[in-house]
mmCIF file of C-alpha atoms in Angstrom:
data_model
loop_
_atom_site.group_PDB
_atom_site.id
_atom_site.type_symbol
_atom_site.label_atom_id
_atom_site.label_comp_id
_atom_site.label_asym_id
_atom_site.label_seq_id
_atom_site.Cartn_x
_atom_site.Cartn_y
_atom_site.Cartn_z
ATOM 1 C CA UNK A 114 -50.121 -59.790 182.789
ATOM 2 C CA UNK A 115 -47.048 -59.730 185.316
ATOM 3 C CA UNK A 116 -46.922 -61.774 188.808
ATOM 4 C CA UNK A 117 -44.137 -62.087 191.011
ATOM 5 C CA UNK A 118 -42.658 -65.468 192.348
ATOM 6 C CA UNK A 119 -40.077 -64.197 194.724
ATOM 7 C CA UNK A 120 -37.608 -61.471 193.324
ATOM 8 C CA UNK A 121 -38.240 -62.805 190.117
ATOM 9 C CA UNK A 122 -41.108 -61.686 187.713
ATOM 10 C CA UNK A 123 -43.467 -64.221 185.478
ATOM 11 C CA UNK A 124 -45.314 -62.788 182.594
ATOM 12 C CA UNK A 125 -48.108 -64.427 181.200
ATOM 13 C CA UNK A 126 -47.115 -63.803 177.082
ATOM 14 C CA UNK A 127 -43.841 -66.045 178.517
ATOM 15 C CA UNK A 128 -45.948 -69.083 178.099
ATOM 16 C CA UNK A 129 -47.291 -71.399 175.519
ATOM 17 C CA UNK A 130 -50.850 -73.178 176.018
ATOM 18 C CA UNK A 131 -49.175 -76.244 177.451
ATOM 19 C CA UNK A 132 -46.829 -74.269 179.966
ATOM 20 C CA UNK A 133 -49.643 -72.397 181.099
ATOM 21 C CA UNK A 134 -52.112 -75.511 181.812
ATOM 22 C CA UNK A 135 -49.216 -76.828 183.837
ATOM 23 C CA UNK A 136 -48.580 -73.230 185.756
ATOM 24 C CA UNK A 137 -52.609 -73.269 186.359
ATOM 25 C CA UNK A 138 -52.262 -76.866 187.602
ATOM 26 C CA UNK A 139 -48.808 -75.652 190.147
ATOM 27 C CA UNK A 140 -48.967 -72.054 190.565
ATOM 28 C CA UNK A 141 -49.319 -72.232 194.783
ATOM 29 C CA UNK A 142 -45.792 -73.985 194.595
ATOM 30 C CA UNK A 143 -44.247 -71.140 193.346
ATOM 31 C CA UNK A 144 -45.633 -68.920 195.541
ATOM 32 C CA UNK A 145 -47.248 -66.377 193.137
ATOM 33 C CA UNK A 146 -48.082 -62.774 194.015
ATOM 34 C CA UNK A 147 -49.641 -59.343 192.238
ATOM 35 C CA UNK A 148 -47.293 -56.785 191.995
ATOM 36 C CA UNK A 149 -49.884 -54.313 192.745
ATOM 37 C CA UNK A 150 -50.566 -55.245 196.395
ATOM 38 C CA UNK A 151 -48.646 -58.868 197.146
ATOM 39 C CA UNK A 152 -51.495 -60.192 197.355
ATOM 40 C CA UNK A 153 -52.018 -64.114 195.898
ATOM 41 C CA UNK A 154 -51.707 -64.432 192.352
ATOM 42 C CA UNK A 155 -53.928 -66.527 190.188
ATOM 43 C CA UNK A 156 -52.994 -67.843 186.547
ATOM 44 C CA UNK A 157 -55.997 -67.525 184.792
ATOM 45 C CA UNK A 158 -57.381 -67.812 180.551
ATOM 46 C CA UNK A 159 -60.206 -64.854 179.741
ATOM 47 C CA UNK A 160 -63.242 -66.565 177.739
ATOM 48 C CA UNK A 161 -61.566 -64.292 174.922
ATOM 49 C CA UNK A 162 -58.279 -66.732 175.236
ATOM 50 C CA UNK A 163 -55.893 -64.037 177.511
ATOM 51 C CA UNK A 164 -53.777 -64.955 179.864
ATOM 52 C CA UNK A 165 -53.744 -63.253 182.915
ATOM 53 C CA UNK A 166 -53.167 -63.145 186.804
ATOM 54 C CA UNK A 167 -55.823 -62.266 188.947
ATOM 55 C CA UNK A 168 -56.247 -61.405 192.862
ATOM 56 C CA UNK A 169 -56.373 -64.715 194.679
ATOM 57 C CA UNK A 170 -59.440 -62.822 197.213
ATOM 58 C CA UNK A 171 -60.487 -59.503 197.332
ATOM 59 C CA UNK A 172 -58.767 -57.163 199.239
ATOM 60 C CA UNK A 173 -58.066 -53.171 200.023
ATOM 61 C CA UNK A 174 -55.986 -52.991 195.858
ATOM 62 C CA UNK A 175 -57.936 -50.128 194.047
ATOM 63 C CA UNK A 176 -56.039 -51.395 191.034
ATOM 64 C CA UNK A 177 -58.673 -51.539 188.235
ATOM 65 C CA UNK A 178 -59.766 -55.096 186.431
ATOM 66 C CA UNK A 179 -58.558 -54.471 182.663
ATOM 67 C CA UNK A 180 -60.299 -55.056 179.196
ATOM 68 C CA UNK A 181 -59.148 -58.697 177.440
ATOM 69 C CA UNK A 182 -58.650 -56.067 174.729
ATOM 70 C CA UNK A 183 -56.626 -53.985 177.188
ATOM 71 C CA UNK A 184 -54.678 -57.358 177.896
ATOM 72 C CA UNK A 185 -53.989 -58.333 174.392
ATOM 73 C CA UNK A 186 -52.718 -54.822 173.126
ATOM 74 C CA UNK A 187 -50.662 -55.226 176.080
ATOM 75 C CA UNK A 188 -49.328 -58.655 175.458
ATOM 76 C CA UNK A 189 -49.035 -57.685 171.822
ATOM 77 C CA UNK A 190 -46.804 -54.724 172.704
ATOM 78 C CA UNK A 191 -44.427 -56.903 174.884
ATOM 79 C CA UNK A 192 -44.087 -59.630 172.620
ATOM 80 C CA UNK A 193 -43.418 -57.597 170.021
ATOM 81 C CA UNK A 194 -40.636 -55.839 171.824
ATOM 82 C CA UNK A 195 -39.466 -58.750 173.512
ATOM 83 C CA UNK A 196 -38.362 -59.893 169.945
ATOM 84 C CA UNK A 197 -36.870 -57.030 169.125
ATOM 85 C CA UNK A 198 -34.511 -57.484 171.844
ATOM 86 C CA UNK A 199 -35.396 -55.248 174.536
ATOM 87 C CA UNK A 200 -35.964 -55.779 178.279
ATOM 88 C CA UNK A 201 -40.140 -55.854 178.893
ATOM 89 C CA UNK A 202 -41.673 -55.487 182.149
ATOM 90 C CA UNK A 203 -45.207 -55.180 182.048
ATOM 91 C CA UNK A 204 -47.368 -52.667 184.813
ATOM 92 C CA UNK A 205 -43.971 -51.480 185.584
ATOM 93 C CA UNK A 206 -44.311 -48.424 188.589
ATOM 94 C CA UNK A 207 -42.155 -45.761 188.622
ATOM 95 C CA UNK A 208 -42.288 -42.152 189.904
ATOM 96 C CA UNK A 209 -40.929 -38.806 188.633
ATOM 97 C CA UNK A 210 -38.190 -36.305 190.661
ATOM 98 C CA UNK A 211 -41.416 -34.740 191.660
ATOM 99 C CA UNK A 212 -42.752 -37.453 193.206
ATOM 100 C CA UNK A 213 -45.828 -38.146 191.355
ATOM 101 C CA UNK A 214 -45.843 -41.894 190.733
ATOM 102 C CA UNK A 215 -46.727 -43.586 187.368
ATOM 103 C CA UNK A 216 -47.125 -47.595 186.388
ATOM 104 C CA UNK A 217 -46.433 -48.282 182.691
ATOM 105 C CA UNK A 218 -48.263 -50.467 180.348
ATOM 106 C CA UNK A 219 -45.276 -51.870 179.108
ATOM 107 C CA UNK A 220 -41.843 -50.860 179.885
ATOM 108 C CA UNK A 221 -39.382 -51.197 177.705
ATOM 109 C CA UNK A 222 -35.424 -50.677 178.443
ATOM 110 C CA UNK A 223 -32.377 -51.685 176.420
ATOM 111 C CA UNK A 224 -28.943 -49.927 177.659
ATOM 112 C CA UNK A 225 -29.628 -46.482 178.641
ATOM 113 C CA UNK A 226 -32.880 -46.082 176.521
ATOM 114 C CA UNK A 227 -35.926 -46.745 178.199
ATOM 115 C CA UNK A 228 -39.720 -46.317 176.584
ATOM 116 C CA UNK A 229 -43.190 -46.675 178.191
ATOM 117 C CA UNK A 230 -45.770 -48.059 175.999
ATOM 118 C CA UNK A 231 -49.565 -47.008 177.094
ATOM 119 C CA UNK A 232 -52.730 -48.531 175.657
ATOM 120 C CA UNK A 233 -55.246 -46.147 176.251
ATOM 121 C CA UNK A 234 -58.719 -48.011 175.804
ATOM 122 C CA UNK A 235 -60.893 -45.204 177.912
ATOM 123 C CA UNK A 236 -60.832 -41.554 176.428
ATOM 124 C CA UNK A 237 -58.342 -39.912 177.813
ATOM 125 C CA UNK A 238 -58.245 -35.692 176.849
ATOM 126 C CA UNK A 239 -55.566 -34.573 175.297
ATOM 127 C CA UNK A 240 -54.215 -32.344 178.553
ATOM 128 C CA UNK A 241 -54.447 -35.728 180.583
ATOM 129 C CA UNK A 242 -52.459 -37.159 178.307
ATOM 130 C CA UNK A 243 -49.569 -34.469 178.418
ATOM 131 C CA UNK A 244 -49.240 -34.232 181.879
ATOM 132 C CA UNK A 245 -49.071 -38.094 182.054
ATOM 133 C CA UNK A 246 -46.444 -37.700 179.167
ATOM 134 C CA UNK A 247 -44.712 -35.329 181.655
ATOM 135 C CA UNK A 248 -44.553 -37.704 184.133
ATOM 136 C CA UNK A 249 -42.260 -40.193 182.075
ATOM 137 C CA UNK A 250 -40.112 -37.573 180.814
ATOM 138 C CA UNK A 251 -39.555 -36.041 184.065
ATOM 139 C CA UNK A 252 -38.368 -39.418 184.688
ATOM 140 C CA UNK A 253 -36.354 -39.777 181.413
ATOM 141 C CA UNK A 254 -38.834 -42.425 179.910
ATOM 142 C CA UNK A 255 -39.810 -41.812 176.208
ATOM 143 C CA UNK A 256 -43.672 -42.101 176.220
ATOM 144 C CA UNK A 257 -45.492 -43.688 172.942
ATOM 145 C CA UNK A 258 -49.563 -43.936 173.352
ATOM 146 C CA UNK A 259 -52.385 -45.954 171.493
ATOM 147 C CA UNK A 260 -55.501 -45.141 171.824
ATOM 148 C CA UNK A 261 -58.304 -47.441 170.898
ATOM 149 C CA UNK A 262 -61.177 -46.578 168.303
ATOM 150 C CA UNK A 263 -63.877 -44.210 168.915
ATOM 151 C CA UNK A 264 -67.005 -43.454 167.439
ATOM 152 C CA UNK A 265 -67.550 -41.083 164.221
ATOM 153 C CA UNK A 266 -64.063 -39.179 162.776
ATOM 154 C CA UNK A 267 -61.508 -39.365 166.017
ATOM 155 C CA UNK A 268 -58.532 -38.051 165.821
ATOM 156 C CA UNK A 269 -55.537 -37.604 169.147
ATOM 157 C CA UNK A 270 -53.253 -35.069 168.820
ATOM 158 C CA UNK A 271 -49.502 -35.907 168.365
ATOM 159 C CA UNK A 272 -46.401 -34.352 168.244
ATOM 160 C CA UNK A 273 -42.427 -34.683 168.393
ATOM 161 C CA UNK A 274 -42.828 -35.269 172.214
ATOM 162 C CA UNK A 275 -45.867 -36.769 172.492
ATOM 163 C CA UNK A 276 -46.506 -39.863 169.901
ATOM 164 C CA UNK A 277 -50.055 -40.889 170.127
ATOM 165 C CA UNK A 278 -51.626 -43.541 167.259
ATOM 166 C CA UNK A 279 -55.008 -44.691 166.831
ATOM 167 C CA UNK A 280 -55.897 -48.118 166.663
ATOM 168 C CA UNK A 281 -58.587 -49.404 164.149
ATOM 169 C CA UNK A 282 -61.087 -51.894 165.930
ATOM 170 C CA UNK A 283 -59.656 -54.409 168.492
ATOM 171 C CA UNK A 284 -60.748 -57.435 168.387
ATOM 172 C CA UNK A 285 -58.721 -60.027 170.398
ATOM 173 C CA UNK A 286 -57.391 -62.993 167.890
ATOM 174 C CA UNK A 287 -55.943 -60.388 165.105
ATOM 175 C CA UNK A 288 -53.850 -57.887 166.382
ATOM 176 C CA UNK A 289 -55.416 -54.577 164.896
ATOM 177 C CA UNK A 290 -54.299 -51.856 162.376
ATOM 178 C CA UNK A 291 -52.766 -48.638 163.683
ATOM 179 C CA UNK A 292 -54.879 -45.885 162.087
ATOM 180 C CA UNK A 293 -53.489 -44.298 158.732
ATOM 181 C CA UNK A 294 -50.233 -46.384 158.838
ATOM 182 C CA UNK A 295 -49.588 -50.287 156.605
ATOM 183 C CA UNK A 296 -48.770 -51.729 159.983
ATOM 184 C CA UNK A 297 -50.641 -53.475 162.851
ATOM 185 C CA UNK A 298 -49.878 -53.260 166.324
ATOM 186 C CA UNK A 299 -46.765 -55.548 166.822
ATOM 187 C CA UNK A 300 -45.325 -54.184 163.244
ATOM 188 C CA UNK A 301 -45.454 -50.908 164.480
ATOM 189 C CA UNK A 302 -44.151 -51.334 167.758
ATOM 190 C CA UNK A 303 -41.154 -53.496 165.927
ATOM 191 C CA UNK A 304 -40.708 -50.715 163.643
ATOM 192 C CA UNK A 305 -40.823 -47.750 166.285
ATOM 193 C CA UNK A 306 -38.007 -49.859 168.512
ATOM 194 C CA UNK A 307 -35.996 -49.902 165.409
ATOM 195 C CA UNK A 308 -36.506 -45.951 164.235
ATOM 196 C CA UNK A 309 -38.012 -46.726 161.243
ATOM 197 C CA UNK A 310 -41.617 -44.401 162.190
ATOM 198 C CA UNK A 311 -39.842 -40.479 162.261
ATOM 199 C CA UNK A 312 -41.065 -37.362 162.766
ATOM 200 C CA UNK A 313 -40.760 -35.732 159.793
ATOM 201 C CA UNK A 314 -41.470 -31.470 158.728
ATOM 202 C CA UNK A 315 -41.917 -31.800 154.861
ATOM 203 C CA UNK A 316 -40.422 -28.288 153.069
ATOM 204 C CA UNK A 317 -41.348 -27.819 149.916
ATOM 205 C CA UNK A 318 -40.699 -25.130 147.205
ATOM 206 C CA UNK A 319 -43.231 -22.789 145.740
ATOM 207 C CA UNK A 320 -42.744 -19.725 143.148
ATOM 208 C CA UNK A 321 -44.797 -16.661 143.390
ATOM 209 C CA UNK A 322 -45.033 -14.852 139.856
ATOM 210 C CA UNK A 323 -45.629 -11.141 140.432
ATOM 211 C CA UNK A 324 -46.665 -8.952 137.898
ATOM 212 C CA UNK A 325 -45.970 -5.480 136.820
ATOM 213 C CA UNK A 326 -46.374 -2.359 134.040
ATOM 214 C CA UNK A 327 -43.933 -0.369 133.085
ATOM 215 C CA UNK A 328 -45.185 3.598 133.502
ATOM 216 C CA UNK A 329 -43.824 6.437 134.999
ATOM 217 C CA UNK A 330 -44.244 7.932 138.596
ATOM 218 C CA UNK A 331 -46.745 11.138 138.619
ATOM 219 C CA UNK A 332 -44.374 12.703 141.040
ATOM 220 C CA UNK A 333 -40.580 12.252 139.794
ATOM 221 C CA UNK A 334 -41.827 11.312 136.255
ATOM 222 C CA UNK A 335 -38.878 8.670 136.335
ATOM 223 C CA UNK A 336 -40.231 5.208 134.681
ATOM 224 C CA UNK A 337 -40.839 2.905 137.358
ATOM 225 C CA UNK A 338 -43.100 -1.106 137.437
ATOM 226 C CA UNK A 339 -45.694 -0.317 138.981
ATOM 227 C CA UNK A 340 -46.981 -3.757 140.731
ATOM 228 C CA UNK A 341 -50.318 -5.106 139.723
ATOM 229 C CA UNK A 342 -50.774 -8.439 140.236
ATOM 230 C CA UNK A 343 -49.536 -11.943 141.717
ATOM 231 C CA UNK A 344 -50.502 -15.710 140.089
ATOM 232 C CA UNK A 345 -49.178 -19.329 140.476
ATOM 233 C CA UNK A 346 -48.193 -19.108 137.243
ATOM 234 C CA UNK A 347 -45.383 -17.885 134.817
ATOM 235 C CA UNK A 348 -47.894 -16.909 132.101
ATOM 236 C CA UNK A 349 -49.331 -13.535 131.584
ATOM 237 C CA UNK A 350 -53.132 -13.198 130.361
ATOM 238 C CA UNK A 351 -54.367 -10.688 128.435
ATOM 239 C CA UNK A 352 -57.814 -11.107 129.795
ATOM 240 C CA UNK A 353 -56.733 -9.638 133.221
ATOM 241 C CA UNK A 354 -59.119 -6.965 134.047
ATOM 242 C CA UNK A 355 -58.100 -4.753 136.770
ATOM 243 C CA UNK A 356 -62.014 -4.096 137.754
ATOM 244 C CA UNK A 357 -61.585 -1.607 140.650
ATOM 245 C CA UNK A 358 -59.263 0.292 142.477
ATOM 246 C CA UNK A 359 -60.666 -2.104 145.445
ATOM 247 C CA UNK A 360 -59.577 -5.123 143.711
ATOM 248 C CA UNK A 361 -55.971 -3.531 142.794
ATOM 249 C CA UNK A 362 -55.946 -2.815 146.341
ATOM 250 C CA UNK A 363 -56.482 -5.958 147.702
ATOM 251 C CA UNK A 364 -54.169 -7.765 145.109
ATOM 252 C CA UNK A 365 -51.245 -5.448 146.485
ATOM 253 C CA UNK A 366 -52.308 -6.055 149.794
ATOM 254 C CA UNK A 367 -51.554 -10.335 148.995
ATOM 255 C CA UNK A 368 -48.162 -9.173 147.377
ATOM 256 C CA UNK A 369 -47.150 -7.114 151.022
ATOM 257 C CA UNK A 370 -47.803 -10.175 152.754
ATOM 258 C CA UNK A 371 -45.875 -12.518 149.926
ATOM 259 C CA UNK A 372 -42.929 -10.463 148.947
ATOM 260 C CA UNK A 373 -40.404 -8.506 151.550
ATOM 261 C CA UNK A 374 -40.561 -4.579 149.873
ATOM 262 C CA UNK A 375 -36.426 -5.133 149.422
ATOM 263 C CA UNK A 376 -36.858 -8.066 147.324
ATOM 264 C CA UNK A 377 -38.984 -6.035 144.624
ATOM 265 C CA UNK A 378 -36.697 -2.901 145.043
ATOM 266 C CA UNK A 379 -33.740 -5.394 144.210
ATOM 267 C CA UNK A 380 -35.074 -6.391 140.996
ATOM 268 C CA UNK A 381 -36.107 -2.793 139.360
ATOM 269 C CA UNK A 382 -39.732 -2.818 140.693
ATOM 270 C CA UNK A 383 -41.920 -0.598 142.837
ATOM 271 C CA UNK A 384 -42.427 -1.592 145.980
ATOM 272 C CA UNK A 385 -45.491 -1.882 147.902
ATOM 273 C CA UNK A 386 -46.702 -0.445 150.641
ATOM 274 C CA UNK A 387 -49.721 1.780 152.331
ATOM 275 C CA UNK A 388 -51.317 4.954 152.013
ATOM 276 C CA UNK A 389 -53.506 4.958 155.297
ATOM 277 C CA UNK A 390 -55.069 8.848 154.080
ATOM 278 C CA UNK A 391 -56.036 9.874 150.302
ATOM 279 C CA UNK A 392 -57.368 13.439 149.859
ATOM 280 C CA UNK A 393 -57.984 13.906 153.798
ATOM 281 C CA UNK A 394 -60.011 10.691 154.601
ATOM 282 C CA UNK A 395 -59.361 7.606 155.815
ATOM 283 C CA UNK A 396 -59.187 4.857 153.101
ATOM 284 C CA UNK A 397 -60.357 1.388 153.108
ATOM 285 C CA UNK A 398 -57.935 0.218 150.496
ATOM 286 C CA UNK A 399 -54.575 1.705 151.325
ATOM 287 C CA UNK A 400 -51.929 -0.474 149.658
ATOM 288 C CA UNK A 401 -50.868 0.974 146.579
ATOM 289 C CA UNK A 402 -47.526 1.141 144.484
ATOM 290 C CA UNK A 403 -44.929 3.284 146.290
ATOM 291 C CA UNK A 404 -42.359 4.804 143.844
ATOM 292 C CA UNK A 405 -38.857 2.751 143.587
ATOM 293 C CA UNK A 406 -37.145 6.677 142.932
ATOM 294 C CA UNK A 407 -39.108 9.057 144.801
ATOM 295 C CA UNK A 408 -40.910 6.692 147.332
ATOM 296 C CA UNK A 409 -44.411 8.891 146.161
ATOM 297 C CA UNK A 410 -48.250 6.732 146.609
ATOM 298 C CA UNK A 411 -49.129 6.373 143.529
ATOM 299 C CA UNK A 412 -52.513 6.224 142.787
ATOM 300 C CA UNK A 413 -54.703 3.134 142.451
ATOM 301 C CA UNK A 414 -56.982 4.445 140.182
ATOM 302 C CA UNK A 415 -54.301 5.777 137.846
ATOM 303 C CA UNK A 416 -52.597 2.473 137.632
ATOM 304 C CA UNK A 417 -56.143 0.282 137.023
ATOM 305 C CA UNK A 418 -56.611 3.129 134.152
ATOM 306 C CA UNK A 419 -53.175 2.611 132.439
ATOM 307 C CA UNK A 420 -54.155 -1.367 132.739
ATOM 308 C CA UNK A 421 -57.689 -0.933 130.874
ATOM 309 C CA UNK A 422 -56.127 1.002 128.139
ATOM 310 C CA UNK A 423 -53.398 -1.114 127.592
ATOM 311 C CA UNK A 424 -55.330 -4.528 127.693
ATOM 312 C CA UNK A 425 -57.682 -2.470 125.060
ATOM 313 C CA UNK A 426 -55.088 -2.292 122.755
ATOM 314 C CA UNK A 427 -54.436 -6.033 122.657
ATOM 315 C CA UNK A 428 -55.719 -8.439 119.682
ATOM 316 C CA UNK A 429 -57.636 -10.907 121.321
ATOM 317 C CA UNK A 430 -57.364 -13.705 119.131
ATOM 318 C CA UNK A 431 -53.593 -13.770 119.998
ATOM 319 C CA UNK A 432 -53.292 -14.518 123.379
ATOM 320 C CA UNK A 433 -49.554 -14.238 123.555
ATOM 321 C CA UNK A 434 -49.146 -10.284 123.284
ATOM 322 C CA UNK A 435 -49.214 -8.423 127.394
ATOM 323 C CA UNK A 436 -48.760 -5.410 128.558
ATOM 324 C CA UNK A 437 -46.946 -7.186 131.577
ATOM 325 C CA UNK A 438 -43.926 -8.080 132.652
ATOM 326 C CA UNK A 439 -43.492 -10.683 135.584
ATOM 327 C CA UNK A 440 -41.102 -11.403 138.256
ATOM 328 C CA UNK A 441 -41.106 -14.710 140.321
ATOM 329 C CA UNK A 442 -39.981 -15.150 143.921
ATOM 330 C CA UNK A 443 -39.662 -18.636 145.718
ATOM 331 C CA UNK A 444 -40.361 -19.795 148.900
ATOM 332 C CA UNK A 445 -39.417 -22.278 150.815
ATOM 333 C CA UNK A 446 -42.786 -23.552 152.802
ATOM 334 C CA UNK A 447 -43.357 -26.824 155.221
ATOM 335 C CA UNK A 448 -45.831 -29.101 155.168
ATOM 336 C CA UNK A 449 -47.415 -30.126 158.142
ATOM 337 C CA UNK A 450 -45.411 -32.520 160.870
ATOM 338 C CA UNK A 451 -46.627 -35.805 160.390
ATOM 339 C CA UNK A 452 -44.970 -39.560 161.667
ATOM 340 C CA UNK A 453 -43.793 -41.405 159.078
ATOM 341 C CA UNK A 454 -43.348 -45.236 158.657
ATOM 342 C CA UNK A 455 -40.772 -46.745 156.859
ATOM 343 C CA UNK A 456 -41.473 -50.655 156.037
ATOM 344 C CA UNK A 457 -38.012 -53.244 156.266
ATOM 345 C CA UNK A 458 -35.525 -54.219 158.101
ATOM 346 C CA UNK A 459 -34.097 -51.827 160.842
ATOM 347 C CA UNK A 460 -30.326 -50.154 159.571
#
């Protein structure tokens, strides 16, 4: 899309149909040249409608013909960023402090901010694409990637660091949707220029309701809540069945993982821990109440008992009466990182 005429560069999405017919009709005046190899430069329109520069004769340049859809992503890109005011240079080359050299789709630079856009037409793994992405920041380039459609339920991988889009099919003529956003190509280049697509870590609030019974401890016979259950919800129900000291086990075992042992101590309850050996064996189910006084196991089997006989004693045609009392925790909890795009005007 770029050729050079002297020090100065010409890039084919500069021109309108009629000032390209007359650069076609002039070009060896102005002494045109790839900036690949120097060779001779061409001005040339793709049976698809792309303008383009092309190798006046073949030579020793390994660099690789590209896709008219690789051509119009590309001119989309620049266009698009053009407008928005930055600098473009398209097939831009740079290289890294290391030394390893890169050439950017489309390079974008405005003050001290500079961005590489990449359209990525050939799958590319996701490693490739990270140490590629190391290459530009090395160099202190921010690196954005699209990656055409594939076959069946594609997904890249993207991050913070590492912004990578999918587009939806590329057709030259209608510049094409980027995958899961309201936005094609140039909108979304317009809109990451201005800072309106963000990383964003959604946090959310959730409430854990944990249940209890008020008994007393075998050892220090001091009352205690003995903890017995955990639910989503702020409502007891009387058709809880405690079915096994397996189950009770395993519901304690959710609460360990949920609720820090100091957080039920600071609220009157027991807290919950593990009893690794009951009555010399090794047990399969060792989380169990551990008494808020004394600090005694107390037994699984006792504590399912005291819930049967207390849920027998309950009129089931009321559903209001429990034998429970409940305690509720929250949590603050992300969602997963996502890029989000935000339609208008930049701020």
């Amino acid at each position: 899309m770029r050729a050079t005429s002297g020090d100065t560069n010409v890039h084919a999405f500069d021109f309108d149909e009629d000032q390209w017919a007359a650069l076609k009709s002039s070009y060896r005046a102005h002494g045109l040249a790839m900036p690949c190899c120097g060779r001779g430069a061409i001005p040339k329109t793709s049976a698809l409608g792309n303008y383009f520069f092309a190798h006046s004769r073949k030579g020793p340049c390994k660099t690789a013909p590209e896709t008219a859809q690789h051509l119009y992503c590309k001119q989309l890109i620049a266009q698009a960023a053009q407008a928005a005011g930055w600098t473009v240079l398209t097939e831009r080359p740079g290289s890294c402090p290391q030394g390893e050299e890169w050439i950017a789709d489309v390079f974008c630079e405005r003050g001290n901010a500079k961005i590489a856009f990449e359209v990525q037409m050939s799958p590319q793994t996701h490693d490739e694409t990270l140490r590629r992405q190391r290459r530009y920041r090395d160099s202190g380039v921010r690196g954005a990637w699209f990656h055409a459609p594939r076959k069946g339920d594609y997904t890249v991988h993207t991050d913070k660091e590492t912004p990578s889009f999918v587009l939806e099919a590329v057709n030259v003529g209608a510049p094409p949707p980027v995958k899961g956003f309201p936005a094609n190509l140039p909108e979304f280049v317009t809109a990451l220029l201005s800072k309106r697509v963000t990383w964003e870590e959604p946090q959310f609030t959730r409430t854990l309701y944990v249940e209890y019974m008020g008994d007393v401890c075998w050892a220090c016979q001091k009352p205690v809540k003995q903890v017995c259950g955990m639910t989503s919800s702020d409502d007891t129900h009387w058709w809880y069945r405690p079915t096994s000291v397996a189950a009770l086990s395993q519901t304690l075992g959710g609460v360990h993982l949920a609720v820090l042992p100091g957080e039920l101590r600071a609220i009157g309850l027991n807290e919950v821990g593990t009893q690794q050996i009951i009555q010399g064996k090794r047990t399969h189910w060792p989380h169990c109440n551990l008494c808020l006084h004394c600090s005694s196991p107390q037994n699984n089997y006792h504590v399912s008992e005291k819930l049967r006989e207390a849920f027998h004693r309950i009129d089931r045609s009321d559903p209001a009466p429990s034998p429970l009392g409940i305690a509720s925790f929250e949590r603050i909890e992300r969602g997963t990182p996502r890029w989000v795009y935000s339609a208008g005007n930049a701020a």
